[in-house]
Amino acid sequence: MSNAQPVERTLVLLKPDAVARGLTGQILARYEAKGLVIVALKRLLTSRETAAAHYAEHEGRDYYPALIDFITSAPLVALVLESERAIEIVRLLNGSTDSAKAAPGTIRGDLSVFHNRNLVHASDSAENAAREIGIWFPEEA
Ligand code: CDP
Ligand code: MG
């Protein structure tokens, strides 16, 4: 097809609130229904070292200590999704960071009211996708 877009991979986290609330299946179903392919997936309890590497650009922000405590507090599910324009598409499916302001129809807009417990993470650029996949799935990098 002449209008084919580049195939991308993006790093997604179903954060501890999503796993604890039993939302793993329905969130994964949204990504799959859209057409994204799960190319790697695991459930794990995150070390503080991994959390700090993942959220390095947020160090020093007022919410940073609570963010690291939260992401390491209980198991999460990390995955890599692949499709044309995957980075942009998954950010759209997730919705705005503050779930209270996220549009209905998005994961955050439909399933959370919180700014800090907002269920999901997704890479925001090709550069960060490569960096984050290297942190969580070094075998895929
Ligand atoms: O996750 P996203 O890329 O949408 O947002 P971010 O601005 O990169 O922030 C990363 C994460 O930090 C958010 O998803 C929230 O979990 C947390 N955060 C927070 O707790 N309070 C804020 N004011 C901003 C971010
Ligand atoms: Mg971000």
Coordinates of N, CA and C and ligand atoms in Angstrom, one line a residue:
M1 N 0.8 -1.2 0.0 CA 0.0 0.0 0.0 C 0.9 1.3 0.0
S2 N 0.5 2.2 -0.8 CA 1.3 3.4 -0.9 C 1.3 4.3 0.4
N3 N 0.2 4.1 1.2 CA 0.1 5.0 2.4 C 0.5 4.2 3.7
A4 N 1.3 3.2 3.5 CA 1.7 2.4 4.7 C 2.6 3.3 5.6
Q5 N 2.4 3.2 6.9 CA 3.1 3.9 7.9 C 4.1 3.0 8.6
P6 N 5.1 3.6 9.2 CA 6.2 2.8 9.8 C 5.6 1.9 10.9
V7 N 6.1 0.7 11.0 CA 5.7 -0.2 12.1 C 6.6 0.2 13.3
E8 N 6.0 0.4 14.4 CA 6.6 0.8 15.6 C 6.4 -0.1 16.8
R9 N 7.3 -0.1 17.8 CA 7.0 -0.8 19.0 C 7.0 0.3 20.1
T10 N 6.1 0.0 21.1 CA 6.0 0.9 22.3 C 5.9 0.1 23.5
L11 N 6.4 0.7 24.6 CA 6.5 0.1 25.9 C 5.3 0.5 26.7
V12 N 4.5 -0.4 27.2 CA 3.3 -0.2 28.0 C 3.5 -0.8 29.4
L13 N 3.0 -0.1 30.4 CA 2.9 -0.7 31.8 C 1.4 -0.6 32.2
L14 N 0.9 -1.8 32.6 CA -0.3 -1.8 33.4 C 0.1 -1.7 34.8
K15 N -0.1 -0.5 35.4 CA 0.5 -0.1 36.6 C -0.2 -0.9 37.8
P16 N 0.4 -0.9 39.0 CA -0.1 -1.7 40.1 C -1.6 -1.5 40.4
D17 N -2.1 -0.3 40.1 CA -3.6 -0.1 40.4 C -4.4 -0.9 39.4
A18 N -3.9 -1.0 38.1 CA -4.7 -1.8 37.1 C -4.7 -3.3 37.5
V19 N -3.5 -3.8 37.9 CA -3.4 -5.2 38.2 C -4.2 -5.5 39.5
A20 N -4.1 -4.6 40.5 CA -4.8 -4.9 41.8 C -6.3 -4.8 41.6
R21 N -6.8 -4.0 40.7 CA -8.2 -3.8 40.4 C -8.8 -4.9 39.5
G22 N -7.9 -5.8 39.0 CA -8.3 -6.8 38.1 C -8.7 -6.4 36.7
L23 N -8.0 -5.3 36.3 CA -8.3 -4.7 34.9 C -7.4 -5.1 33.8
T24 N -6.5 -6.0 34.1 CA -5.5 -6.4 33.2 C -6.1 -6.9 31.9
G25 N -7.1 -7.8 32.0 CA -7.7 -8.4 30.8 C -8.4 -7.4 30.0
Q26 N -9.2 -6.6 30.6 CA -10.0 -5.6 29.8 C -9.1 -4.5 29.2
I27 N -8.0 -4.1 29.8 CA -7.1 -3.2 29.2 C -6.4 -3.8 28.0
L28 N -5.9 -5.0 28.2 CA -5.2 -5.7 27.1 C -6.2 -5.9 25.9
A29 N -7.5 -6.2 26.2 CA -8.5 -6.4 25.2 C -8.7 -5.1 24.3
R30 N -8.6 -4.0 25.0 CA -8.7 -2.7 24.2 C -7.6 -2.5 23.2
Y31 N -6.4 -2.8 23.6 CA -5.2 -2.7 22.7 C -5.4 -3.7 21.6
E32 N -5.7 -4.9 21.9 CA -5.8 -6.0 20.9 C -6.9 -5.7 19.9
A33 N -8.1 -5.2 20.4 CA -9.2 -4.9 19.6 C -8.9 -3.8 18.6
K34 N -8.0 -2.8 19.0 CA -7.6 -1.8 18.1 C -6.7 -2.3 17.0
G35 N -6.0 -3.4 17.3 CA -5.2 -4.0 16.2 C -3.7 -4.0 16.6
L36 N -3.4 -3.6 17.8 CA -2.0 -3.7 18.3 C -1.7 -5.2 18.6
V37 N -0.4 -5.6 18.4 CA 0.0 -6.9 18.6 C 0.9 -6.9 19.8
I38 N 0.6 -7.9 20.8 CA 1.4 -8.0 22.0 C 2.6 -8.9 21.6
V39 N 3.8 -8.3 21.6 CA 5.0 -9.0 21.2 C 5.9 -9.4 22.4
A40 N 5.6 -8.9 23.6 CA 6.3 -9.4 24.8 C 5.4 -9.0 25.9
L41 N 5.4 -9.8 27.0 CA 4.5 -9.4 28.2 C 5.0 -10.2 29.4
K42 N 5.1 -9.5 30.5 CA 5.4 -10.2 31.8 C 4.8 -9.4 33.0
R43 N 4.6 -10.1 34.1 CA 4.1 -9.6 35.3 C 5.3 -9.6 36.3
L44 N 5.6 -8.5 37.0 CA 6.7 -8.5 37.9 C 6.5 -7.5 39.0
L45 N 7.2 -7.7 40.1 CA 7.4 -6.7 41.1 C 8.6 -5.8 40.8
T46 N 8.4 -4.6 40.6 CA 9.5 -3.7 40.0 C 10.5 -3.3 41.1
S47 N 11.8 -3.3 40.8 CA 12.8 -2.8 41.7 C 12.8 -1.3 41.7
R48 N 13.3 -0.7 42.7 CA 13.5 0.8 42.8 C 14.5 1.2 41.7
E49 N 15.4 0.4 41.4 CA 16.4 0.7 40.3 C 15.7 0.8 39.0
T50 N 14.9 -0.2 38.7 CA 14.2 -0.2 37.4 C 13.2 1.0 37.3
A51 N 12.5 1.3 38.4 CA 11.6 2.4 38.5 C 12.3 3.7 38.2
A52 N 13.4 3.9 38.9 CA 14.2 5.1 38.7 C 14.7 5.3 37.3
A53 N 15.1 4.2 36.7 CA 15.6 4.3 35.3 C 14.4 4.7 34.4
H54 N 13.3 4.0 34.6 CA 12.1 4.3 33.8 C 11.7 5.7 33.9
Y55 N 11.6 6.2 35.1 CA 11.1 7.6 35.3 C 12.2 8.6 35.5
A56 N 13.3 8.4 35.0 CA 14.5 9.3 35.2 C 14.2 10.7 34.9
E57 N 13.4 11.0 33.9 CA 13.1 12.4 33.5 C 12.3 13.1 34.5
H58 N 11.6 12.4 35.4 CA 10.8 13.0 36.4 C 11.4 13.3 37.7
E59 N 12.7 12.8 37.9 CA 13.4 13.0 39.1 C 13.4 14.5 39.5
G60 N 13.1 14.8 40.8 CA 13.1 16.2 41.2 C 11.7 16.8 41.2
R61 N 10.7 16.2 40.5 CA 9.4 16.7 40.6 C 8.7 16.4 41.9
D62 N 7.7 17.2 42.3 CA 7.1 17.0 43.6 C 6.5 15.6 43.8
Y63 N 5.9 15.1 42.7 CA 5.2 13.8 42.7 C 6.2 12.6 42.6
Y64 N 7.5 12.9 42.3 CA 8.4 11.8 42.0 C 8.5 10.7 43.1
P65 N 8.7 11.1 44.4 CA 8.9 10.1 45.4 C 7.6 9.2 45.5
A66 N 6.5 9.8 45.5 CA 5.2 9.0 45.5 C 5.1 8.1 44.3
L67 N 5.5 8.6 43.2 CA 5.5 7.8 41.9 C 6.3 6.5 42.0
I68 N 7.5 6.7 42.5 CA 8.4 5.5 42.7 C 7.9 4.6 43.7
D69 N 7.4 5.1 44.8 CA 6.8 4.2 45.8 C 5.6 3.4 45.2
F70 N 4.8 4.1 44.5 CA 3.6 3.5 43.9 C 4.0 2.4 42.9
I71 N 4.9 2.7 42.0 CA 5.1 1.8 40.9 C 5.9 0.5 41.4
T72 N 6.5 0.6 42.6 CA 7.2 -0.5 43.2 C 6.4 -1.2 44.3
S73 N 5.2 -0.7 44.5 CA 4.4 -1.2 45.7 C 3.7 -2.6 45.5
A74 N 3.5 -3.0 44.3 CA 2.8 -4.2 44.0 C 3.1 -4.6 42.5
P75 N 2.8 -5.8 42.2 CA 3.1 -6.3 40.8 C 2.4 -5.4 39.7
L76 N 3.1 -5.3 38.6 CA 2.6 -4.6 37.4 C 2.8 -5.6 36.2
V77 N 2.2 -5.2 35.1 CA 2.4 -6.0 33.9 C 3.0 -5.0 32.9
A78 N 4.2 -5.5 32.4 CA 4.9 -4.7 31.3 C 4.7 -5.5 30.0
L79 N 4.6 -4.7 29.0 CA 4.4 -5.3 27.6 C 4.9 -4.4 26.5
V80 N 5.2 -5.0 25.4 CA 5.6 -4.3 24.2 C 4.5 -4.5 23.2
L81 N 3.9 -3.4 22.6 CA 2.9 -3.5 21.6 C 3.5 -3.0 20.3
E82 N 3.0 -3.6 19.2 CA 3.5 -3.3 17.9 C 2.4 -3.1 16.9
S83 N 2.5 -2.0 16.1 CA 1.6 -1.8 15.0 C 2.2 -0.6 14.2
E84 N 1.6 -0.3 13.1 CA 1.9 1.0 12.5 C 1.5 2.1 13.4
R85 N 2.3 3.1 13.6 CA 2.1 4.3 14.4 C 1.7 3.9 15.9
A86 N 2.3 2.8 16.4 CA 1.9 2.3 17.7 C 2.1 3.4 18.8
I87 N 3.1 4.2 18.8 CA 3.4 5.1 19.9 C 2.3 6.1 20.0
E88 N 1.9 6.7 18.9 CA 0.8 7.7 18.9 C -0.5 7.0 19.3
I89 N -0.8 5.9 18.7 CA -2.1 5.2 18.9 C -2.3 4.8 20.4
V90 N -1.3 4.3 21.0 CA -1.5 3.8 22.4 C -1.6 5.0 23.3
R91 N -0.9 6.1 23.1 CA -1.1 7.3 23.9 C -2.6 7.8 23.8
L92 N -3.1 7.7 22.6 CA -4.5 8.1 22.4 C -5.5 7.2 23.1
L93 N -5.2 5.9 23.0 CA -6.1 4.9 23.7 C -6.0 5.1 25.2
N94 N -4.8 5.5 25.8 CA -4.7 5.7 27.2 C -5.4 6.9 27.7
G95 N -5.4 8.0 27.0 CA -6.0 9.2 27.4 C -5.0 10.1 28.2
S96 N -5.5 11.3 28.5 CA -4.7 12.3 29.2 C -4.2 11.8 30.6
T97 N -3.1 12.3 31.0 CA -2.4 11.8 32.2 C -3.4 11.9 33.4
D98 N -4.1 13.1 33.6 CA -5.0 13.2 34.7 C -6.3 12.5 34.3
S99 N -6.6 11.4 34.9 CA -7.8 10.6 34.5 C -9.1 11.4 34.6
A100 N -9.1 12.3 35.6 CA -10.3 13.1 35.8 C -10.6 13.9 34.5
K101 N -9.6 14.3 33.8 CA -9.8 15.1 32.6 C -9.7 14.3 31.3
A102 N -9.4 13.0 31.4 CA -9.2 12.1 30.2 C -10.6 11.9 29.5
A103 N -10.6 11.9 28.2 CA -11.8 11.8 27.5 C -12.5 10.4 27.7
P104 N -13.8 10.5 27.9 CA -14.5 9.2 27.9 C -14.2 8.4 26.6
G105 N -14.1 7.1 26.7 CA -13.7 6.2 25.6 C -12.2 5.9 25.7
T106 N -11.4 6.6 26.5 CA -10.1 6.2 26.7 C -10.0 5.4 28.0
I107 N -8.8 4.7 28.1 CA -8.7 3.8 29.3 C -8.8 4.6 30.6
R108 N -8.0 5.7 30.6 CA -8.0 6.5 31.9 C -9.4 7.2 32.0
G109 N -9.9 7.7 31.0 CA -11.2 8.4 31.0 C -12.4 7.5 31.5
D110 N -12.3 6.2 31.1 CA -13.4 5.3 31.4 C -13.2 4.6 32.8
L111 N -11.9 4.4 33.2 CA -11.6 3.4 34.3 C -10.9 4.0 35.5
S112 N -10.6 5.3 35.5 CA -9.9 5.9 36.7 C -10.4 7.4 36.9
V113 N -10.3 7.8 38.1 CA -10.6 9.2 38.4 C -9.3 10.0 38.9
F114 N -8.2 9.2 39.0 CA -7.0 9.8 39.6 C -5.9 10.3 38.6
H115 N -5.2 11.3 39.1 CA -4.0 11.8 38.3 C -2.8 10.9 38.6
N116 N -2.7 10.4 39.8 CA -1.5 9.6 40.1 C -1.7 8.1 39.9
R117 N -2.9 7.6 40.1 CA -3.2 6.2 39.9 C -4.0 6.1 38.6
N118 N -3.3 6.2 37.5 CA -3.9 6.4 36.2 C -3.7 5.2 35.3
L119 N -3.5 4.0 35.9 CA -3.6 2.7 35.3 C -2.6 2.3 34.3
V120 N -2.1 3.2 33.5 CA -1.3 2.8 32.4 C -0.2 3.8 32.1
H121 N 0.9 3.3 31.5 CA 2.0 4.1 31.0 C 2.2 3.7 29.5
A122 N 2.6 4.6 28.7 CA 3.0 4.3 27.3 C 4.1 5.3 26.9
S123 N 5.0 4.8 26.2 CA 6.1 5.6 25.6 C 5.6 6.8 24.9
D124 N 6.3 7.9 25.0 CA 5.8 9.1 24.3 C 6.6 9.5 23.0
S125 N 7.6 8.8 22.7 CA 8.4 9.1 21.5 C 9.1 7.8 21.1
A126 N 9.6 7.8 19.8 CA 10.4 6.7 19.4 C 11.7 6.5 20.2
E127 N 12.3 7.6 20.6 CA 13.5 7.6 21.4 C 13.2 6.9 22.7
N128 N 12.1 7.4 23.4 CA 11.8 6.8 24.7 C 11.3 5.4 24.6
A129 N 10.6 5.0 23.5 CA 10.2 3.6 23.3 C 11.4 2.7 23.3
A130 N 12.4 3.1 22.5 CA 13.6 2.3 22.5 C 14.3 2.2 23.8
R131 N 14.4 3.3 24.5 CA 15.0 3.4 25.8 C 14.3 2.5 26.8
E132 N 12.9 2.6 26.9 CA 12.1 1.9 27.8 C 12.1 0.4 27.5
I133 N 12.0 0.0 26.3 CA 12.0 -1.4 25.9 C 13.3 -2.0 26.4
G134 N 14.4 -1.2 26.3 CA 15.7 -1.7 26.7 C 15.7 -1.9 28.3
I135 N 15.0 -1.1 29.0 CA 14.9 -1.3 30.5 C 14.1 -2.5 30.9
W136 N 13.0 -2.7 30.3 CA 12.0 -3.7 30.7 C 12.2 -5.0 30.0
F137 N 12.6 -5.0 28.7 CA 12.8 -6.2 27.9 C 14.1 -6.1 27.2
P138 N 15.2 -6.2 27.9 CA 16.5 -6.1 27.2 C 16.7 -7.1 26.1
E139 N 16.0 -8.2 26.2 CA 16.2 -9.2 25.2 C 15.5 -8.8 23.9
E140 N 14.6 -7.8 23.9 CA 13.9 -7.3 22.7 C 14.6 -6.1 22.1
A141 N 15.5 -5.5 22.8 CA 16.1 -4.3 22.4 C 17.1 -4.5 21.3
Ligands
CDP1 O1 2.1 8.9 32.1 P1 2.1 10.2 31.2 O2 3.2 10.1 30.1 O3 0.7 10.5 30.7 O4 2.4 11.4 32.2 P2 3.8 12.0 32.7 O5 3.6 13.5 32.7 O6 4.9 11.5 31.9 O7 3.9 11.6 34.2 C1 4.3 10.3 34.5 C2 3.5 9.7 35.6 O8 3.8 10.5 36.8 C3 2.0 9.9 35.4 O9 1.4 8.9 34.6 C4 1.5 9.8 36.9 O10 1.5 8.5 37.3 C5 2.6 10.5 37.6 N1 2.2 12.0 37.8 C6 1.6 12.3 39.0 O11 1.4 11.5 39.9 N2 1.3 13.6 39.3 C7 1.5 14.5 38.4 N3 1.2 15.8 38.6 C8 2.1 14.2 37.1 C9 2.5 12.9 36.9
MG2 MG 5.2 10.2 30.3

